[in-house]
Coordinates of C-alpha atoms in Angstrom, one line a residue:
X368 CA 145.2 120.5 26.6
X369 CA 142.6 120.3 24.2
X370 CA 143.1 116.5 23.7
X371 CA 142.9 116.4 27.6
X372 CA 139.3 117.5 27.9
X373 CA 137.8 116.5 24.4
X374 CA 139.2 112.5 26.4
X375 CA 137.1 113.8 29.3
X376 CA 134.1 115.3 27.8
X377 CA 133.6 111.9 26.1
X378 CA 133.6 110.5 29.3
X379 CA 137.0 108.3 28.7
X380 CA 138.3 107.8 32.3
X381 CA 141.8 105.9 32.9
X382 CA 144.7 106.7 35.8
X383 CA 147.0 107.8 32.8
X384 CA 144.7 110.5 31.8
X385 CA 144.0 111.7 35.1
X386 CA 148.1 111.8 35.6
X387 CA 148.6 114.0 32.4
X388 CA 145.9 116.3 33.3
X389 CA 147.3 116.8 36.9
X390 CA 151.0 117.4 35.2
X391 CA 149.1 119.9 32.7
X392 CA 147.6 121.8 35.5
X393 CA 150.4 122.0 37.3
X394 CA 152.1 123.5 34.8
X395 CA 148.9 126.4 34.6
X396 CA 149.8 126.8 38.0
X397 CA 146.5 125.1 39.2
X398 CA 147.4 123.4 42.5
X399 CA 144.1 122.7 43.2
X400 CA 142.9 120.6 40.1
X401 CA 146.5 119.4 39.8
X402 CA 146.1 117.8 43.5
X403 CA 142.3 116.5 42.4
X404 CA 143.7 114.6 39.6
X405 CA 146.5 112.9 41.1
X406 CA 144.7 111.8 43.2
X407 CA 142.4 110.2 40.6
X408 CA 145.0 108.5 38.9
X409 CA 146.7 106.9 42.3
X410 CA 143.9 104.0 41.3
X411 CA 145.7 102.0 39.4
X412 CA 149.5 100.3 40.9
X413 CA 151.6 101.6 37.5
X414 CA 150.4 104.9 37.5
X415 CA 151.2 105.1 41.2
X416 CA 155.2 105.4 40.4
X417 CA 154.3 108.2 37.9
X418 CA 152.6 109.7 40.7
X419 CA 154.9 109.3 43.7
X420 CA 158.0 110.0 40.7
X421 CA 155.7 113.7 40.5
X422 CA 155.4 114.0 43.9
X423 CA 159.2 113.9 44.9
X424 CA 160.3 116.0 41.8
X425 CA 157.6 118.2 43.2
X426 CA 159.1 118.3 46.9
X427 CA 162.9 118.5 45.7
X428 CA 161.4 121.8 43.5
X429 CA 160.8 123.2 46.6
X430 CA 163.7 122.3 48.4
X431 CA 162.1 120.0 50.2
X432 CA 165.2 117.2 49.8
X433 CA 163.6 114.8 52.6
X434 CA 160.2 115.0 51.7
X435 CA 162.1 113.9 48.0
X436 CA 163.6 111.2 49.2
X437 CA 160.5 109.8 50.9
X438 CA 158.7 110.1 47.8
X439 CA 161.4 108.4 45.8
X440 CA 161.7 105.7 48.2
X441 CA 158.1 104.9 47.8
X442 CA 158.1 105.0 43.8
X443 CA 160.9 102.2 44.2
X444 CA 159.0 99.9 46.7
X445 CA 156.0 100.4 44.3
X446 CA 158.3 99.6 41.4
X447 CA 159.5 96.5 43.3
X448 CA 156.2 95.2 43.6
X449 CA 155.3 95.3 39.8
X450 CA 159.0 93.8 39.3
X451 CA 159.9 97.0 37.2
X452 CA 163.7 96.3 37.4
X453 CA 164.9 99.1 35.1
X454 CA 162.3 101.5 36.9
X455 CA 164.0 100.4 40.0
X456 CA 166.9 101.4 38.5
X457 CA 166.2 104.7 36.8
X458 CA 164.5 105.9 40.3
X459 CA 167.5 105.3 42.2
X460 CA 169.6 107.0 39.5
X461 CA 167.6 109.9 38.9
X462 CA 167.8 110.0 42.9
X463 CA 171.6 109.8 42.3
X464 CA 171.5 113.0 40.0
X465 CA 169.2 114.9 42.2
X466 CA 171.4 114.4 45.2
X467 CA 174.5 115.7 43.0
X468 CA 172.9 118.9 41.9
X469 CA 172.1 119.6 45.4
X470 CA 175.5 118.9 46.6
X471 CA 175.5 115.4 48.6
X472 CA 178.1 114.2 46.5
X473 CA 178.4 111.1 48.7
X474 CA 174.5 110.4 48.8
X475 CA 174.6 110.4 45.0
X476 CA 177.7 108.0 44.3
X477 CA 175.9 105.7 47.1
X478 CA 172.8 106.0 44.8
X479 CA 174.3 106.0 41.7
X480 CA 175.4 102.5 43.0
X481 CA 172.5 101.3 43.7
X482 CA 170.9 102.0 40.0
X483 CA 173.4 99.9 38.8
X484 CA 172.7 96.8 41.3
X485 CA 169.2 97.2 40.1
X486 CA 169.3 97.1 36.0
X487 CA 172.2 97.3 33.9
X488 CA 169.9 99.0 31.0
X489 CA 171.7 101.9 28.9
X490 CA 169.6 104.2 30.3
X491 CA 170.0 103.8 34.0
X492 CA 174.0 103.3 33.4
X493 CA 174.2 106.9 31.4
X494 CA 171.8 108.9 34.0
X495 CA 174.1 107.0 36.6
X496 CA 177.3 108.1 35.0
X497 CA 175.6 111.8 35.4
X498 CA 175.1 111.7 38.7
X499 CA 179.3 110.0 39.4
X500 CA 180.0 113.1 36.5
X501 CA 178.3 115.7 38.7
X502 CA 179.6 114.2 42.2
X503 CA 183.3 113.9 40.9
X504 CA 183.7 110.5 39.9
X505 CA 185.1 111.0 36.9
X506 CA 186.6 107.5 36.2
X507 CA 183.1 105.5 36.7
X508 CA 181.7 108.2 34.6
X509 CA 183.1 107.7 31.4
X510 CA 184.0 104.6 31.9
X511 CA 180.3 104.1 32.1
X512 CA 179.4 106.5 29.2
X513 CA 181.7 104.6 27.2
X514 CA 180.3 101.8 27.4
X515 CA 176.8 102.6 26.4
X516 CA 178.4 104.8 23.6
X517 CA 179.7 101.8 21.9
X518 CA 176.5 99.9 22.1
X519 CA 174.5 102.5 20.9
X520 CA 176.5 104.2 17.9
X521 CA 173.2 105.2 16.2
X522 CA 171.5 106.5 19.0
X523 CA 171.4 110.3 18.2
X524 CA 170.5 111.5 21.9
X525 CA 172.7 109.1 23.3
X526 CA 176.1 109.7 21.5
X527 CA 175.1 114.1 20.7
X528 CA 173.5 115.0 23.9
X529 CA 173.8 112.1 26.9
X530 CA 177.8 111.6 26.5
X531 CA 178.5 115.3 25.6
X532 CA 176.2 116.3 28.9
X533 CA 178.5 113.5 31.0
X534 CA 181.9 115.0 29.5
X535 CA 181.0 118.5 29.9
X536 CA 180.4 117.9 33.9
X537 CA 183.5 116.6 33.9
X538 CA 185.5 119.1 32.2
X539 CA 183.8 122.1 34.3
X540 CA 184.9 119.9 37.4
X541 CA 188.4 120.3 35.6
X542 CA 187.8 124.3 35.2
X543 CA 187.6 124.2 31.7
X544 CA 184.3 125.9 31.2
X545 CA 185.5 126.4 27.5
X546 CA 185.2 123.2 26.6
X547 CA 182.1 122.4 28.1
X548 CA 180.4 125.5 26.3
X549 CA 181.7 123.4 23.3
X550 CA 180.4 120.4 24.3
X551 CA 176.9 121.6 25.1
X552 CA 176.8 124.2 21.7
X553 CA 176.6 120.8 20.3
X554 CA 173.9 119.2 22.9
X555 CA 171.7 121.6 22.0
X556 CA 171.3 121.0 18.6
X557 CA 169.4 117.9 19.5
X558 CA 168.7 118.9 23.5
X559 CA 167.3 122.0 23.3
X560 CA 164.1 121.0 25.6
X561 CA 167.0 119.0 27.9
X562 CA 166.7 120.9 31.6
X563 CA 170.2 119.5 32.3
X564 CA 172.3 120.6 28.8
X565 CA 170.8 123.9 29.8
X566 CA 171.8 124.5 33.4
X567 CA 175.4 123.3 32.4
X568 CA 175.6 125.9 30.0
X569 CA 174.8 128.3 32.7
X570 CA 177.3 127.1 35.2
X571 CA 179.7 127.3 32.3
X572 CA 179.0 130.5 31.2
X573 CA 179.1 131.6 35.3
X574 CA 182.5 130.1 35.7
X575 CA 183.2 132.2 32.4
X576 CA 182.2 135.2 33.9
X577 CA 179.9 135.8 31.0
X578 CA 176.6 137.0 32.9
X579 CA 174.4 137.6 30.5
X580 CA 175.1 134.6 28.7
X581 CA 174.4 132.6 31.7
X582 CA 171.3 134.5 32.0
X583 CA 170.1 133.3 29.2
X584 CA 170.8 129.4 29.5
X585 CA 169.0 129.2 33.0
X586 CA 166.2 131.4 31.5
X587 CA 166.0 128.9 28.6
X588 CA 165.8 126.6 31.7
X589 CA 163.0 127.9 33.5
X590 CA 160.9 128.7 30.3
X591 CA 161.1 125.0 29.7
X592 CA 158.3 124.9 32.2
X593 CA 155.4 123.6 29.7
X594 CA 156.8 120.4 29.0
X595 CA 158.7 119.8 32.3
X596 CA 157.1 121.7 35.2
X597 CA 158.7 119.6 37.6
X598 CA 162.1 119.6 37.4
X599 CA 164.4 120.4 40.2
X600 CA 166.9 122.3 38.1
X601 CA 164.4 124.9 37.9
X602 CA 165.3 126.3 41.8
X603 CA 169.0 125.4 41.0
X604 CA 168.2 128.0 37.7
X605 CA 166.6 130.5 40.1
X606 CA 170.0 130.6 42.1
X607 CA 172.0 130.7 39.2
X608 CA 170.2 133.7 38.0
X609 CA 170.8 135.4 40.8
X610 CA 174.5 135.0 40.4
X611 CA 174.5 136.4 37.4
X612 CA 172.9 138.9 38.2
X613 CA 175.1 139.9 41.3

């Protein structure tokens, strides 16, 4: 924050500045300068997908899953128009994963296809494989962790906290919650500011019927807030709180 306004007391104006300073405020809970600043940094076409990415994380916080996809839809035209292929792709697949945690399985795998169409890049094959993990495709899921785990051996995120997060989804599909406790005692050795290693563990820990463990993995979740204000797993941590709770 304090890097934030020493850029704007020396007068240094860009769209990426005013971006960070509307995801800061947001994050204080300031709506108002949050809104201000966005607005600001719509100016320039790049910035725009970081905007309208914001903007439909924002709506799909709130539950607001058409208002999510709109946004979404108009991060990939903008992203089409720069000829960001791999953006393309990494919209369509973090669209993928969204619709899976909400439950439109058959939105997400229809999603999750269409990353794929768009850039074959690691990234938008191993958030795809999420989304196919979380919406019970289990085949095209590892088959498409797999593959990125052999081209990346020396990736550390990639091969102790992406593949471990796709395998664990699968295996708490399979109702062995065990084994994805195992999988994601490992994740968080390297993942520990991951929103998606930690709501696992807290499905895992529900499925356990261990309460206050759960508890504390979506509460890890939410107090992630700082660094990712945004993220749509925080209303899906909210529910699972309450469960534990019950």
């Amino acid at each position: 924050k304090a890097t934030l306004k020493s850029a704007s007391d020396h007068k240094i104006d860009s769209p990426g500045l005013h971006f960070q300073m509307a995801t800061l405020a947001f994050a204080e809970n300031d709506q108002a300068t949050a809104d201000r600043e966005l607005e600001l940094a719509r100016s320039a076409p790049q910035i725009s997908v970081s905007v309208l990415t914001f903007q439909a994380s924002l709506a799909a916080l709130h539950g607001q899953i058409r208002r999510a996809l709109a946004f979404n839809q108009k991060a990939v035209e903008a992203a089409q128009r720069l000829n960001l292929k791999e953006g393309v792709g990494n919209l369509h697949a973090q669209r993928a994963v969204g619709q899976a945690n909400f439950g439109f399985s058959k939105d997400a795998i229809a999603s999750a296809e269409q990353a794929l169409k768009a850039s074959d890049s690691s990234d938008v094959k191993l958030t795809a494989a999420l989304a196919f993990a979380v919406a019970g495709d289990e085949s095209r899921a590892l088959k498409l962790s797999e593959e990125v785990s052999k081209v990346r051996p020396y990736d550390t995120f990639v091969q102790f906290v992406s593949v471990p997060l796709i395998r664990g989804q699968i295996e708490l599909r399979k109702g062995n919650a065990a084994k994805t406790i195992d999988l994601m005692d490992t994740a968080m050795l390297y993942g520990r500011t991951n929103g998606d290693v930690a709501y696992l563990r807290g499905n895992a820990y529900l499925k356990l019927n261990q309460p206050a463990d759960a508890v504390q993995a979506f509460q890890h979740l939410l107090d992630l807030r700082p660094s990712d204000p945004t993220n749509p797993l925080r209303a899906l941590a909210q529910r699972g709180l309450g469960q534990a709770y019950a």
